Structure formats: C-alpha cells, structure tokens
CSV table of C-alpha atoms and ligand atoms in Angstrom, one decimal:
chain,number,residue,atom,x,y,z
A,1,UNK,CA,-4.4,-98.2,24.8
A,2,UNK,CA,-3.6,-95.3,27.3
A,3,UNK,CA,-2.9,-92.0,26.1
A,4,UNK,CA,0.5,-91.0,27.8
A,5,UNK,CA,-0.5,-87.4,27.9
A,6,UNK,CA,-3.5,-87.3,30.1
A,7,UNK,CA,-3.4,-85.9,33.4
A,8,UNK,CA,-3.7,-89.1,35.6
A,9,UNK,CA,-0.9,-91.1,33.7
A,10,UNK,CA,1.5,-87.8,34.4
A,11,UNK,CA,-0.2,-88.0,38.1
A,12,UNK,CA,0.7,-91.8,38.0
A,13,UNK,CA,-2.9,-92.6,38.8
A,14,UNK,CA,-4.3,-94.3,35.9
A,15,UNK,CA,-8.1,-94.9,37.0
A,16,UNK,CA,-8.3,-98.6,38.1
A,17,UNK,CA,-11.8,-100.7,38.0
A,18,UNK,CA,-11.6,-104.1,39.6
A,19,UNK,CA,-14.2,-106.9,39.5
A,20,UNK,CA,-14.8,-108.7,42.3
A,21,UNK,CA,-16.9,-111.9,41.3
A,22,UNK,CA,-17.0,-113.3,44.8
A,23,UNK,CA,-18.1,-116.8,44.6
A,24,UNK,CA,-20.3,-116.6,41.6
A,25,UNK,CA,-20.3,-117.8,38.0
A,26,UNK,CA,-19.6,-121.0,36.6
A,27,UNK,CA,-16.8,-122.1,34.2
A,28,UNK,CA,-18.8,-121.8,31.0
A,29,UNK,CA,-20.4,-118.2,31.7
A,30,UNK,CA,-17.4,-116.7,33.2
A,31,UNK,CA,-15.7,-117.3,29.7
A,32,UNK,CA,-18.9,-115.8,28.0
A,33,UNK,CA,-18.9,-112.7,30.1
A,34,UNK,CA,-15.3,-112.2,29.5
A,35,UNK,CA,-15.7,-112.4,26.0
A,36,UNK,CA,-18.4,-109.6,26.4
A,37,UNK,CA,-15.9,-107.6,28.1
A,38,UNK,CA,-13.1,-108.0,25.5
A,39,UNK,CA,-15.5,-107.2,22.9
A,40,UNK,CA,-16.4,-103.9,24.8
A,41,UNK,CA,-12.9,-102.9,24.9
A,42,UNK,CA,-10.1,-101.9,25.0
A,43,UNK,CA,-10.6,-99.3,27.5
A,44,UNK,CA,-8.4,-96.2,28.5
A,45,UNK,CA,-8.3,-97.1,32.2
A,46,UNK,CA,-6.7,-100.0,33.9
A,47,UNK,CA,-9.2,-103.2,34.3
A,48,UNK,CA,-8.9,-106.2,36.1
A,49,UNK,CA,-11.0,-109.1,37.1
A,50,UNK,CA,-10.7,-111.0,40.2
A,51,UNK,CA,-12.3,-114.6,39.8
A,52,UNK,CA,-12.6,-117.6,42.0
A,53,UNK,CA,-9.6,-119.6,42.1
A,54,UNK,CA,-10.5,-122.6,40.1
A,55,UNK,CA,-11.3,-120.4,37.1
A,56,UNK,CA,-7.9,-118.5,37.1
A,57,UNK,CA,-6.7,-120.6,34.1
A,58,UNK,CA,-9.5,-120.0,32.0
A,59,UNK,CA,-9.4,-116.3,32.8
A,60,UNK,CA,-6.0,-116.1,31.8
A,61,UNK,CA,-6.6,-117.9,28.8
A,62,UNK,CA,-9.7,-115.6,27.7
A,63,UNK,CA,-8.0,-112.4,28.8
A,64,UNK,CA,-4.5,-113.0,27.4
A,65,UNK,CA,-3.4,-110.2,25.3
A,66,UNK,CA,-6.6,-108.2,26.0
A,67,UNK,CA,-4.6,-105.5,28.3
A,68,UNK,CA,-7.3,-106.4,31.0
A,69,UNK,CA,-5.5,-107.9,34.0
A,70,UNK,CA,-6.9,-110.7,36.3
A,71,UNK,CA,-6.2,-111.7,39.7
A,72,UNK,CA,-7.7,-113.5,42.8
A,73,UNK,CA,-10.0,-112.7,45.9
A,74,UNK,CA,-7.7,-113.8,48.4
A,75,UNK,CA,-4.1,-115.4,49.3
A,76,UNK,CA,-2.6,-117.1,52.3
A,77,UNK,CA,-0.3,-115.1,54.5
A,78,UNK,CA,2.2,-118.1,54.4
A,79,UNK,CA,4.7,-119.4,51.9
A,80,UNK,CA,3.7,-122.8,50.5
A,81,UNK,CA,3.4,-125.5,53.0
A,82,UNK,CA,1.1,-127.4,55.2
A,83,UNK,CA,-1.9,-125.2,55.1
A,84,UNK,CA,-4.9,-127.3,53.9
A,85,UNK,CA,-7.3,-125.5,51.6
A,86,UNK,CA,-5.3,-122.3,51.3
A,87,UNK,CA,-3.7,-120.8,48.2
A,88,UNK,CA,0.0,-119.4,48.2
A,89,UNK,CA,0.7,-116.0,46.5
A,90,UNK,CA,3.3,-117.6,44.6
A,91,UNK,CA,0.8,-119.9,43.0
A,92,UNK,CA,-1.4,-117.1,42.1
A,93,UNK,CA,2.0,-115.5,40.4
A,94,UNK,CA,2.3,-118.7,38.3
A,95,UNK,CA,-1.1,-117.9,36.8
A,96,UNK,CA,-0.3,-114.4,35.7
A,97,UNK,CA,-2.2,-112.8,38.2
A,98,UNK,CA,-1.8,-108.9,38.6
A,99,UNK,CA,-4.0,-108.2,41.5
A,100,UNK,CA,-5.3,-110.0,44.7
A,101,UNK,CA,-7.8,-108.7,46.9
A,102,UNK,CA,-7.0,-109.0,50.8
A,103,UNK,CA,-9.0,-107.8,53.8
A,104,UNK,CA,-12.4,-107.9,52.0
A,105,UNK,CA,-15.0,-107.5,54.7
A,106,UNK,CA,-16.5,-110.9,53.8
A,107,UNK,CA,-13.0,-112.4,54.8
A,108,UNK,CA,-12.8,-110.3,57.8
A,109,UNK,CA,-16.3,-111.1,59.1
A,110,UNK,CA,-16.8,-114.7,57.9
A,111,UNK,CA,-13.3,-115.9,58.3
A,112,UNK,CA,-12.4,-113.7,61.3
A,113,UNK,CA,-9.2,-112.3,59.6
A,114,UNK,CA,-7.6,-109.9,61.7
A,115,UNK,CA,-5.8,-106.6,60.6
A,116,UNK,CA,-2.3,-108.2,61.1
A,117,UNK,CA,-3.2,-111.1,59.0
A,118,UNK,CA,-4.5,-109.1,56.5
A,119,UNK,CA,-1.4,-107.1,56.6
A,120,UNK,CA,0.8,-110.2,56.4
A,121,UNK,CA,-1.2,-111.3,53.0
A,122,UNK,CA,-0.6,-107.9,51.6
A,123,UNK,CA,3.2,-108.4,52.2
A,124,UNK,CA,3.1,-111.8,50.7
A,125,UNK,CA,1.3,-110.8,47.7
A,126,UNK,CA,3.9,-108.0,47.1
A,127,UNK,CA,6.9,-110.1,47.7
A,128,UNK,CA,5.6,-112.3,44.8
A,129,UNK,CA,5.1,-109.6,42.4
A,130,UNK,CA,1.4,-109.1,42.9
A,131,UNK,CA,-0.5,-105.7,43.5
A,132,UNK,CA,-2.5,-106.3,46.8
A,133,UNK,CA,-5.9,-104.4,46.9
A,134,UNK,CA,-6.3,-104.0,50.6
A,135,UNK,CA,-10.0,-103.6,51.6
A,136,UNK,CA,-11.0,-101.4,54.6
A,137,UNK,CA,-14.3,-100.2,55.8
A,138,UNK,CA,-16.7,-99.5,58.6
A,139,UNK,CA,-20.0,-101.3,59.4
A,140,UNK,CA,-23.2,-99.3,59.8
A,141,UNK,CA,-23.2,-99.2,63.6
A,142,UNK,CA,-19.5,-98.1,63.5
A,143,UNK,CA,-20.5,-95.2,61.1
A,144,UNK,CA,-23.7,-94.3,63.1
A,145,UNK,CA,-21.1,-94.1,66.2
A,146,UNK,CA,-18.8,-91.9,64.3
A,147,UNK,CA,-16.1,-94.1,64.4
A,148,UNK,CA,-15.6,-94.6,60.5
A,149,UNK,CA,-12.2,-92.6,60.8
A,150,UNK,CA,-10.8,-94.8,63.7
A,151,UNK,CA,-11.7,-98.0,62.1
A,152,UNK,CA,-10.4,-97.5,58.8
A,153,UNK,CA,-7.2,-95.8,60.1
A,154,UNK,CA,-6.8,-98.9,62.4
A,155,UNK,CA,-7.3,-101.3,59.5
A,156,UNK,CA,-4.7,-99.3,57.3
A,157,UNK,CA,-2.2,-98.7,59.9
A,158,UNK,CA,-1.6,-102.4,60.2
A,159,UNK,CA,-0.5,-102.4,56.7
A,160,UNK,CA,1.6,-99.5,56.9
A,161,UNK,CA,3.3,-101.1,59.8
A,162,UNK,CA,4.0,-104.3,57.9
A,163,UNK,CA,4.9,-102.8,54.5
A,164,UNK,CA,6.7,-99.4,55.7
A,165,UNK,CA,7.5,-97.0,53.0
A,166,UNK,CA,6.5,-100.3,50.4
A,167,UNK,CA,3.0,-99.4,51.1
A,168,UNK,CA,3.0,-97.2,48.0
A,169,UNK,CA,3.0,-100.3,46.0
A,170,UNK,CA,-0.5,-101.4,47.3
A,171,UNK,CA,-4.3,-100.2,46.0
A,172,UNK,CA,-6.4,-99.3,48.8
A,173,UNK,CA,-10.3,-100.0,48.5
A,174,UNK,CA,-12.5,-98.1,50.7
A,175,UNK,CA,-15.7,-100.3,50.9
A,176,UNK,CA,-18.2,-99.4,53.7
A,177,UNK,CA,-19.8,-102.6,54.6
A,178,UNK,CA,-23.4,-101.4,54.9
A,179,UNK,CA,-22.9,-100.3,51.1
A,180,UNK,CA,-21.6,-103.6,49.9
A,181,UNK,CA,-24.4,-105.5,47.8
A,182,UNK,CA,-27.2,-103.5,49.5
A,183,UNK,CA,-27.8,-101.0,46.8
A,184,UNK,CA,-26.9,-98.4,49.2
A,185,UNK,CA,-23.9,-96.4,48.0
A,186,UNK,CA,-21.9,-93.7,50.2
A,187,UNK,CA,-22.5,-90.6,48.8
A,188,UNK,CA,-19.6,-89.0,46.7
A,189,UNK,CA,-19.1,-86.6,49.5
A,190,UNK,CA,-18.9,-89.4,52.3
A,191,UNK,CA,-16.6,-91.7,50.2
A,192,UNK,CA,-14.4,-88.6,49.2
A,193,UNK,CA,-14.0,-87.7,52.9
A,194,UNK,CA,-12.7,-91.3,53.9
A,195,UNK,CA,-10.6,-91.4,50.8
A,196,UNK,CA,-8.9,-88.0,52.0
A,197,UNK,CA,-8.5,-89.3,55.5
A,198,UNK,CA,-6.6,-92.5,54.1
A,199,UNK,CA,-4.6,-90.6,51.7
A,200,UNK,CA,-3.5,-88.4,54.6
A,201,UNK,CA,-2.4,-91.3,56.4
A,202,UNK,CA,-0.6,-92.8,53.4
A,203,UNK,CA,1.2,-89.6,53.2
A,204,UNK,CA,2.8,-89.7,56.5
A,205,UNK,CA,4.1,-93.2,55.3
A,206,UNK,CA,5.1,-92.8,52.1
A,207,UNK,CA,6.3,-89.8,49.8
A,208,UNK,CA,4.6,-91.5,46.7
A,209,UNK,CA,1.2,-91.5,48.5
A,210,UNK,CA,0.0,-88.8,45.8
A,211,UNK,CA,0.4,-91.5,43.4
A,212,UNK,CA,-1.4,-94.5,45.0
A,213,UNK,CA,-4.6,-95.5,43.9
A,214,UNK,CA,-7.6,-95.5,46.3
A,215,UNK,CA,-10.8,-97.3,45.0
A,216,UNK,CA,-14.3,-96.9,46.2
A,217,UNK,CA,-16.4,-100.1,46.6
A,218,UNK,CA,-20.0,-100.8,47.4
A,219,UNK,CA,-23.0,-100.9,45.1
A,220,UNK,CA,-21.1,-99.2,42.4
A,221,UNK,CA,-22.8,-99.1,38.9
A,222,UNK,CA,-22.3,-96.9,35.8
A,223,UNK,CA,-24.6,-94.3,37.0
A,224,UNK,CA,-23.1,-93.7,40.3
A,225,UNK,CA,-19.6,-94.2,39.2
A,226,UNK,CA,-19.5,-90.9,37.2
A,227,UNK,CA,-19.8,-88.7,40.5
A,228,UNK,CA,-17.7,-91.1,42.5
A,229,UNK,CA,-14.7,-90.9,39.8
A,230,UNK,CA,-15.1,-87.1,39.7
A,231,UNK,CA,-13.9,-87.0,43.5
A,232,UNK,CA,-10.4,-85.9,43.7
A,233,UNK,CA,-9.2,-88.9,45.9
A,234,UNK,CA,-11.3,-91.6,44.1
A,235,UNK,CA,-9.2,-93.4,41.5
A,236,UNK,CA,-11.6,-96.0,40.5
A,237,UNK,CA,-13.6,-99.0,42.0
A,238,UNK,CA,-13.9,-102.3,43.2
A,239,UNK,CA,-17.2,-103.6,41.9
A,240,UNK,CA,-19.0,-106.7,43.0
A,241,UNK,CA,-22.6,-107.5,41.7
A,242,UNK,CA,-22.2,-105.0,38.6
A,243,UNK,CA,-19.1,-107.0,37.6
A,244,UNK,CA,-21.0,-110.3,36.8
A,245,UNK,CA,-22.7,-108.9,33.8
A,246,UNK,CA,-20.5,-107.5,30.8
A,247,UNK,CA,-22.7,-104.8,29.6
A,248,UNK,CA,-22.8,-103.5,33.5
A,249,UNK,CA,-19.1,-104.0,34.1
A,250,UNK,CA,-17.9,-102.5,30.9
A,251,UNK,CA,-20.3,-99.4,31.2
A,252,UNK,CA,-18.3,-98.8,34.5
A,253,UNK,CA,-14.8,-99.3,32.8
A,254,UNK,CA,-15.9,-96.5,30.1
A,255,UNK,CA,-16.8,-94.2,32.9
A,256,UNK,CA,-13.2,-94.6,34.4
A,257,UNK,CA,-11.9,-94.4,30.4
A,258,UNK,CA,-13.3,-91.1,30.4
A,259,UNK,CA,-11.6,-89.9,33.6
A,260,UNK,CA,-8.4,-91.1,32.4
A,261,UNK,CA,-8.8,-89.3,29.0
A,262,UNK,CA,-9.5,-86.2,31.1
A,263,UNK,CA,-12.9,-85.8,29.3
A,264,UNK,CA,-14.7,-85.1,32.6
A,265,UNK,CA,-12.6,-82.3,33.6
A,266,UNK,CA,-11.5,-83.7,36.7
A,267,UNK,CA,-8.0,-82.5,38.1
A,268,UNK,CA,-5.9,-84.1,40.6
A,269,UNK,CA,-3.1,-82.7,42.9
B,301,LIG,P1,-21.0,-104.6,45.3
B,301,LIG,O1,-19.6,-105.5,46.2
B,301,LIG,O2,-20.4,-103.8,44.4
B,301,LIG,O3,-21.8,-106.0,45.0
B,301,LIG,O4,-21.5,-103.9,46.5
B,301,LIG,C1,-18.4,-104.8,46.2
B,301,LIG,C2,-17.4,-105.8,47.0
B,301,LIG,O5,-17.9,-106.2,47.8
B,301,LIG,O6,-16.4,-105.6,46.5
C-alpha cells in the first residue's frame, strides 16, 4: 500500500514502473512471471504491465486484486469499425486496462506511425478512460547531430496540440532509440536534461505539468534505476527486457518503492 504522507504523493507524482513485454512470452510463462511479481510485492510505487493483446484476459485474472495494473502496447486511433487487425481503445477498457503505450519507437519505425497518428491514439485512449503512455525519443544520428531536443519537442507538440490542457492526464516516456534493448543507457544527466525540456514544454500547455509522470526507458535495470530515479524530473521507467523476468522487474519496482517512501532523499519541486 502507498503511504499517504510521502513527498511524491503530496506532489502527485508517485513513481511509476511499467513493463513492456513487447512481442514476447507464452500464455503459460506470462502467468508464471506474474505469480513471481505478485509474490515479490506489494510495492509502494505504481506498477503496471503492458502485455500482448491475446494475453490480456490471463493477465487481468493474474493481477486482479494485487494493486498492479495492466495494459496494452498500442491501440487504434479509430473507434470500432472496419479496421482489420486493429484493436480499439474501448476494447482495452473492457479488459480493465489502466495503461496503453502509444508511439513506441518500434511502432513509429516499423509501422510508420506519424506524430499526428500517435497523438490521435493518445486522444482515443483518454476518451475511453485509459492512461496513454506516450513515447518520444531520438535516434543515435539525431543525437549526434544535436537535434535531440527538436525531435522530442516535435513529437510531444503533436500530442499537446491534440489534447490541449488534457495533456496533463497522460504519462510521457522518454526513450532514446539508441538505448532501447542495446544495453546502452542514457546517463542520468542526459536523461534528466531531456526530461527537463519535456516538462518545460508541458508546463506551457498545462498548469498541472508539475504533477505529471515522466518515465525514462532504454535498458533500465535495477542497478541503473537508482541513479535515474534520483533525478528530479524522472518519475519511473518503461522497462522492456528486464520486465520479462520477475526477479529483475521486481528489483526495479523496489527501487521505485524506495523513492516513493522518500528513503532516497530525493526531493521534488
Ligand atoms: P529495453 O526496452 O528496456 O529492453 O531497452 C525499453 C522499451 O522499449 O520500452
């Protein structure tokens, strides 16, 4: 359970750790993984698991009553209709999803999703009571060219434009593409610098930007999580590879719990 007296709850920024299983797992081993995660809890941070669509019913059953949320990795920007192969946000809501990831770089790159399409997905998710986790991030060559800020601001600005002040209801995940699944993590300083840029951009759109959770993603593990979560504008993580093992994922969740309990000395503005 979450202590109502800790600084993050007062600031409205309870640390959030989200597992992104991507296209991994089997029906049997995902249930085993979640049994391990439940056994390792409860956690003092907010935890959620975004699984492949076909596993949603099993995941919901496994996590029911645990306090751990669940969600999906994408949704359609359309309401239900003739869109073969797509999954509507309203369907995810039927399965009790709390979160849905939108605009992950693997969707932007392999499925040519545009900034506007990602923004429309975020709007659709919100309109069905889901919290979209909107991913932004630059490629290695964009970073080397010094255009990180321009790229992430462009990606986020499409979402701000689509949502207006409701943008405060989303979660943003900064995931530098060069750090995803590569073992290369952005340094806490690099990540914090981008998070500060994003929060400043959000502040211009919403008076509630200070309450929004901004996650870092890209080769997060229990060791590097400590320093990342200690940064003033990093409120948790979107975790890929390390979310596939209960022990690794719960270790990250425990790091976030320490932040939630204020035992790291982190202070937020
Ligand atoms: P990774 O993936 O933790 O395996 O780098 C993160 C993500 O793509 O969300």
